[in-house]
Amino acid sequence: MRFYYPRSFFKLLAVGFALVALPLIVALVNNAISVDRLANRSQRAVYQAAQATQASRRLAELLTAVERNARQIMILGDRSLLDAYVANRGQLAKAAAQFARLPFDSEQKKDLEEILRIEQSVYQALSDPAAKPAQVAPVIEQFVAASERAQAIIARSNRLIDREVESMRETADKAQRIVLWQLLALVPVAVFLVVGFTILIARPIRELDSAIRRLGSGQLAGEVAVSGPEDLEYLGGRLEWMRRELIDLEQQKNRFLRQVSHELKTPLTALREGAELLTDEVVGKLTPEQREIAEIVRHNSMELQKLIEDLLNYGAVQFQKFSLEVRPVRIREVIERVAEDQKLALKVRNLRLDVDAVDATVAADAEKMRVIIDNLVSNAIKFSPPGAAIGIAAAVNGERISLDVIDSGPGIAAEDRPRIFEPFYQGQAAASGPLEGTGIGLSVVREYVVAHHGEITVVDDPGRAGAHLRVTLPLAHGGGSQ
């Protein structure tokens, strides 16, 4: 599935940060609005509660003043005190009108109306000049009921404050729950966006890193494909161009190796045949000194031929996929054949070849198995000192056979081991003999071993000098030791 990316990597980063931050910004704005609404409601509720409390208390105080004026008029019989009553009565009416504008329940409304009715009846009784004290007294006593209703209004106002406080607390709890649920909902969204954009951003970077690693390790087969922003895709295209250029250079190098190897092989064959004719005394009897020179020429021509064959094998491996002619192959027979081929090289270096191999059968290409063992033995001969022994061992381990080649040379340094199977790489230890190797023998061995679904490793032998290389291959069905 192809993703649709922005045109540049920086735009992708900007979009990613924006989308990750957007839910958080929405949550912050929503919380700010909720807090603002709660604050406005709280302010309004507190203001109304304070107004109701002040109005109800002011109403109770004026009602008490009016009652006191009325009782003074009744007890003293002084009609001049009626002016003070009227003044307090006017203040009471204003307080009642202010209280009526506030939000209150029906019970408070009924109490207020009853208070105003009682006060009106008392005022009418006091305003009548013909009214006797005995007639006015029962009316004034109604102030007791009016005071009770005023206290009831105050109590209801206090309860109103308590209700508003409780309502604000519930609103705050509700807002807190909403914020909590928003956070619980936004955290997975933010995590999803972060993970998603991390994958989107990391994917082309990972593809570039993988392509660079493949090119650095010489793996040129796979095409470099980078999907992502245009600038990263362009960079992937440049890596693909580099891969094609490297393939072209590799092909030119392999063509050069094949051409040079073929050009050298023909005169070298004539030189070797001439040396063998001299050694066989076809042209006449040789003196011991002449025979020794002929043997040296023959041996070195064989060494040169081996180097050329290595180059040809390497070119065949690198230039095209080689095919395997798989058939049952007896390991011991291949080892004996290689030992026969290397007899002269062993004799010249005064080396001994010790063979301890089981007669097991593997499903392999016989010629490539010969090249594997021959290259390993040749490598051991190059690095073994005169008079030493080279060991070849083959043993069956379950469904696989292990083939070990051990020499008595300087061994393989630890820093050389990671690269010892790379083409043209030669370790720190110098090979003995007049000819220097090409460094491709072990690389050919590795290619052939891998083609047979096996592996080759360097084995550590603590306390023992020399190199120890082990090839492990699967056995043919029913190909155990005999």
mmCIF file with all atom_site columns, N, CA and C in Angstrom, residues 192-223:
data_model
loop_
_atom_site.group_PDB
_atom_site.id
_atom_site.type_symbol
_atom_site.label_atom_id
_atom_site.label_alt_id
_atom_site.label_comp_id
_atom_site.label_asym_id
_atom_site.label_entity_id
_atom_site.label_seq_id
_atom_site.pdbx_PDB_ins_code
_atom_site.Cartn_x
_atom_site.Cartn_y
_atom_site.Cartn_z
_atom_site.occupancy
_atom_site.B_iso_or_equiv
_atom_site.pdbx_formal_charge
_atom_site.auth_seq_id
_atom_site.auth_comp_id
_atom_site.auth_asym_id
_atom_site.auth_atom_id
_atom_site.pdbx_PDB_model_num
ATOM 1  N N  . PHE A 1 192 ? -1.533 7.517  18.880 1.00 0.00 ? 192 PHE A N  1
ATOM 2  C CA . PHE A 1 192 ? -1.724 6.959  17.530 1.00 0.00 ? 192 PHE A CA 1
ATOM 3  C C  . PHE A 1 192 ? -1.084 7.849  16.480 1.00 0.00 ? 192 PHE A C  1
ATOM 4  N N  . LEU A 1 193 ? -1.301 9.165  16.605 1.00 0.00 ? 193 LEU A N  1
ATOM 5  C CA . LEU A 1 193 ? -0.714 10.086 15.634 1.00 0.00 ? 193 LEU A CA 1
ATOM 6  C C  . LEU A 1 193 ? 0.807  10.091 15.721 1.00 0.00 ? 193 LEU A C  1
ATOM 7  N N  . VAL A 1 194 ? 1.327  10.069 16.960 1.00 0.00 ? 194 VAL A N  1
ATOM 8  C CA . VAL A 1 194 ? 2.784  10.060 17.121 1.00 0.00 ? 194 VAL A CA 1
ATOM 9  C C  . VAL A 1 194 ? 3.379  8.803  16.504 1.00 0.00 ? 194 VAL A C  1
ATOM 10 N N  . VAL A 1 195 ? 2.767  7.635  16.832 1.00 0.00 ? 195 VAL A N  1
ATOM 11 C CA . VAL A 1 195 ? 3.279  6.371  16.287 1.00 0.00 ? 195 VAL A CA 1
ATOM 12 C C  . VAL A 1 195 ? 3.137  6.348  14.762 1.00 0.00 ? 195 VAL A C  1
ATOM 13 N N  . GLY A 1 196 ? 1.960  6.821  14.274 1.00 0.00 ? 196 GLY A N  1
ATOM 14 C CA . GLY A 1 196 ? 1.735  6.820  12.835 1.00 0.00 ? 196 GLY A CA 1
ATOM 15 C C  . GLY A 1 196 ? 2.738  7.674  12.085 1.00 0.00 ? 196 GLY A C  1
ATOM 16 N N  . PHE A 1 197 ? 2.953  8.888  12.580 1.00 0.00 ? 197 PHE A N  1
ATOM 17 C CA . PHE A 1 197 ? 3.894  9.760  11.881 1.00 0.00 ? 197 PHE A CA 1
ATOM 18 C C  . PHE A 1 197 ? 5.334  9.320  12.108 1.00 0.00 ? 197 PHE A C  1
ATOM 19 N N  . THR A 1 198 ? 5.603  8.675  13.237 1.00 0.00 ? 198 THR A N  1
ATOM 20 C CA . THR A 1 198 ? 6.940  8.105  13.420 1.00 0.00 ? 198 THR A CA 1
ATOM 21 C C  . THR A 1 198 ? 7.215  7.041  12.368 1.00 0.00 ? 198 THR A C  1
ATOM 22 N N  . ILE A 1 199 ? 6.187  6.209  12.104 1.00 0.00 ? 199 ILE A N  1
ATOM 23 C CA . ILE A 1 199 ? 6.341  5.178  11.065 1.00 0.00 ? 199 ILE A CA 1
ATOM 24 C C  . ILE A 1 199 ? 6.501  5.825  9.693  1.00 0.00 ? 199 ILE A C  1
ATOM 25 N N  . LEU A 1 200 ? 5.663  6.838  9.420  1.00 0.00 ? 200 LEU A N  1
ATOM 26 C CA . LEU A 1 200 ? 5.744  7.500  8.124  1.00 0.00 ? 200 LEU A CA 1
ATOM 27 C C  . LEU A 1 200 ? 7.094  8.171  7.919  1.00 0.00 ? 200 LEU A C  1
ATOM 28 N N  . ILE A 1 201 ? 7.617  8.777  9.002  1.00 0.00 ? 201 ILE A N  1
ATOM 29 C CA . ILE A 1 201 ? 8.903  9.462  8.889  1.00 0.00 ? 201 ILE A CA 1
ATOM 30 C C  . ILE A 1 201 ? 10.043 8.452  8.857  1.00 0.00 ? 201 ILE A C  1
ATOM 31 N N  . ALA A 1 202 ? 9.924  7.405  9.690  1.00 0.00 ? 202 ALA A N  1
ATOM 32 C CA . ALA A 1 202 ? 11.027 6.434  9.798  1.00 0.00 ? 202 ALA A CA 1
ATOM 33 C C  . ALA A 1 202 ? 11.111 5.520  8.588  1.00 0.00 ? 202 ALA A C  1
ATOM 34 N N  . ARG A 1 203 ? 9.977  5.301  7.908  1.00 0.00 ? 203 ARG A N  1
ATOM 35 C CA . ARG A 1 203 ? 9.981  4.344  6.802  1.00 0.00 ? 203 ARG A CA 1
ATOM 36 C C  . ARG A 1 203 ? 10.957 4.736  5.693  1.00 0.00 ? 203 ARG A C  1
ATOM 37 N N  . PRO A 1 204 ? 10.866 5.958  5.120  1.00 0.00 ? 204 PRO A N  1
ATOM 38 C CA . PRO A 1 204 ? 11.854 6.292  4.074  1.00 0.00 ? 204 PRO A CA 1
ATOM 39 C C  . PRO A 1 204 ? 13.273 6.371  4.604  1.00 0.00 ? 204 PRO A C  1
ATOM 40 N N  . ILE A 1 205 ? 13.439 6.821  5.863  1.00 0.00 ? 205 ILE A N  1
ATOM 41 C CA . ILE A 1 205 ? 14.787 6.858  6.447  1.00 0.00 ? 205 ILE A CA 1
ATOM 42 C C  . ILE A 1 205 ? 15.339 5.439  6.560  1.00 0.00 ? 205 ILE A C  1
ATOM 43 N N  . ARG A 1 206 ? 14.491 4.511  6.997  1.00 0.00 ? 206 ARG A N  1
ATOM 44 C CA . ARG A 1 206 ? 14.920 3.116  7.119  1.00 0.00 ? 206 ARG A CA 1
ATOM 45 C C  . ARG A 1 206 ? 15.238 2.513  5.745  1.00 0.00 ? 206 ARG A C  1
ATOM 46 N N  . GLU A 1 207 ? 14.450 2.870  4.730  1.00 0.00 ? 207 GLU A N  1
ATOM 47 C CA . GLU A 1 207 ? 14.731 2.372  3.382  1.00 0.00 ? 207 GLU A CA 1
ATOM 48 C C  . GLU A 1 207 ? 16.060 2.917  2.872  1.00 0.00 ? 207 GLU A C  1
ATOM 49 N N  . LEU A 1 208 ? 16.325 4.199  3.133  1.00 0.00 ? 208 LEU A N  1
ATOM 50 C CA . LEU A 1 208 ? 17.609 4.778  2.725  1.00 0.00 ? 208 LEU A CA 1
ATOM 51 C C  . LEU A 1 208 ? 18.765 4.099  3.455  1.00 0.00 ? 208 LEU A C  1
ATOM 52 N N  . ASP A 1 209 ? 18.583 3.896  4.764  1.00 0.00 ? 209 ASP A N  1
ATOM 53 C CA . ASP A 1 209 ? 19.645 3.250  5.549  1.00 0.00 ? 209 ASP A CA 1
ATOM 54 C C  . ASP A 1 209 ? 19.899 1.827  5.041  1.00 0.00 ? 209 ASP A C  1
ATOM 55 N N  . SER A 1 210 ? 18.820 1.089  4.755  1.00 0.00 ? 210 SER A N  1
ATOM 56 C CA . SER A 1 210 ? 18.985 -0.273 4.256  1.00 0.00 ? 210 SER A CA 1
ATOM 57 C C  . SER A 1 210 ? 19.688 -0.280 2.896  1.00 0.00 ? 210 SER A C  1
ATOM 58 N N  . ALA A 1 211 ? 19.302 0.676  2.034  1.00 0.00 ? 211 ALA A N  1
ATOM 59 C CA . ALA A 1 211 ? 19.940 0.734  0.712  1.00 0.00 ? 211 ALA A CA 1
ATOM 60 C C  . ALA A 1 211 ? 21.423 1.062  0.827  1.00 0.00 ? 211 ALA A C  1
ATOM 61 N N  . ILE A 1 212 ? 21.759 2.002  1.702  1.00 0.00 ? 212 ILE A N  1
ATOM 62 C CA . ILE A 1 212 ? 23.169 2.372  1.873  1.00 0.00 ? 212 ILE A CA 1
ATOM 63 C C  . ILE A 1 212 ? 23.960 1.198  2.431  1.00 0.00 ? 212 ILE A C  1
ATOM 64 N N  . ARG A 1 213 ? 23.370 0.467  3.388  1.00 0.00 ? 213 ARG A N  1
ATOM 65 C CA . ARG A 1 213 ? 24.061 -0.690 3.951  1.00 0.00 ? 213 ARG A CA 1
ATOM 66 C C  . ARG A 1 213 ? 24.274 -1.773 2.888  1.00 0.00 ? 213 ARG A C  1
ATOM 67 N N  . ARG A 1 214 ? 23.265 -2.000 2.037  1.00 0.00 ? 214 ARG A N  1
ATOM 68 C CA . ARG A 1 214 ? 23.424 -3.017 0.986  1.00 0.00 ? 214 ARG A CA 1
ATOM 69 C C  . ARG A 1 214 ? 24.516 -2.614 0.011  1.00 0.00 ? 214 ARG A C  1
ATOM 70 N N  . LEU A 1 215 ? 24.516 -1.350 -0.375 1.00 0.00 ? 215 LEU A N  1
ATOM 71 C CA . LEU A 1 215 ? 25.554 -0.891 -1.297 1.00 0.00 ? 215 LEU A CA 1
ATOM 72 C C  . LEU A 1 215 ? 26.935 -0.988 -0.653 1.00 0.00 ? 215 LEU A C  1
ATOM 73 N N  . GLY A 1 216 ? 27.008 -0.632 0.653  1.00 0.00 ? 216 GLY A N  1
ATOM 74 C CA . GLY A 1 216 ? 28.294 -0.692 1.331  1.00 0.00 ? 216 GLY A CA 1
ATOM 75 C C  . GLY A 1 216 ? 28.828 -2.103 1.466  1.00 0.00 ? 216 GLY A C  1
ATOM 76 N N  . SER A 1 217 ? 27.918 -3.084 1.577  1.00 0.00 ? 217 SER A N  1
ATOM 77 C CA . SER A 1 217 ? 28.357 -4.474 1.717  1.00 0.00 ? 217 SER A CA 1
ATOM 78 C C  . SER A 1 217 ? 28.497 -5.182 0.370  1.00 0.00 ? 217 SER A C  1
ATOM 79 N N  . GLY A 1 218 ? 28.274 -4.442 -0.733 1.00 0.00 ? 218 GLY A N  1
ATOM 80 C CA . GLY A 1 218 ? 28.449 -5.038 -2.054 1.00 0.00 ? 218 GLY A CA 1
ATOM 81 C C  . GLY A 1 218 ? 27.251 -5.798 -2.567 1.00 0.00 ? 218 GLY A C  1
ATOM 82 N N  . GLN A 1 219 ? 26.088 -5.689 -1.917 1.00 0.00 ? 219 GLN A N  1
ATOM 83 C CA . GLN A 1 219 ? 24.880 -6.364 -2.393 1.00 0.00 ? 219 GLN A CA 1
ATOM 84 C C  . GLN A 1 219 ? 24.185 -5.450 -3.395 1.00 0.00 ? 219 GLN A C  1
ATOM 85 N N  . LEU A 1 220 ? 24.415 -5.712 -4.674 1.00 0.00 ? 220 LEU A N  1
ATOM 86 C CA . LEU A 1 220 ? 23.942 -4.817 -5.731 1.00 0.00 ? 220 LEU A CA 1
ATOM 87 C C  . LEU A 1 220 ? 22.753 -5.378 -6.500 1.00 0.00 ? 220 LEU A C  1
ATOM 88 N N  . ALA A 1 221 ? 22.228 -6.515 -6.074 1.00 0.00 ? 221 ALA A N  1
ATOM 89 C CA . ALA A 1 221 ? 21.178 -7.175 -6.858 1.00 0.00 ? 221 ALA A CA 1
ATOM 90 C C  . ALA A 1 221 ? 19.847 -6.442 -6.757 1.00 0.00 ? 221 ALA A C  1
ATOM 91 N N  . GLY A 1 222 ? 19.438 -6.057 -5.557 1.00 0.00 ? 222 GLY A N  1
ATOM 92 C CA . GLY A 1 222 ? 18.123 -5.468 -5.357 1.00 0.00 ? 222 GLY A CA 1
ATOM 93 C C  . GLY A 1 222 ? 18.071 -4.008 -5.767 1.00 0.00 ? 222 GLY A C  1
ATOM 94 N N  . GLU A 1 223 ? 16.968 -3.599 -6.396 1.00 0.00 ? 223 GLU A N  1
ATOM 95 C CA . GLU A 1 223 ? 16.786 -2.213 -6.796 1.00 0.00 ? 223 GLU A CA 1
ATOM 96 C C  . GLU A 1 223 ? 16.530 -1.342 -5.574 1.00 0.00 ? 223 GLU A C  1
#
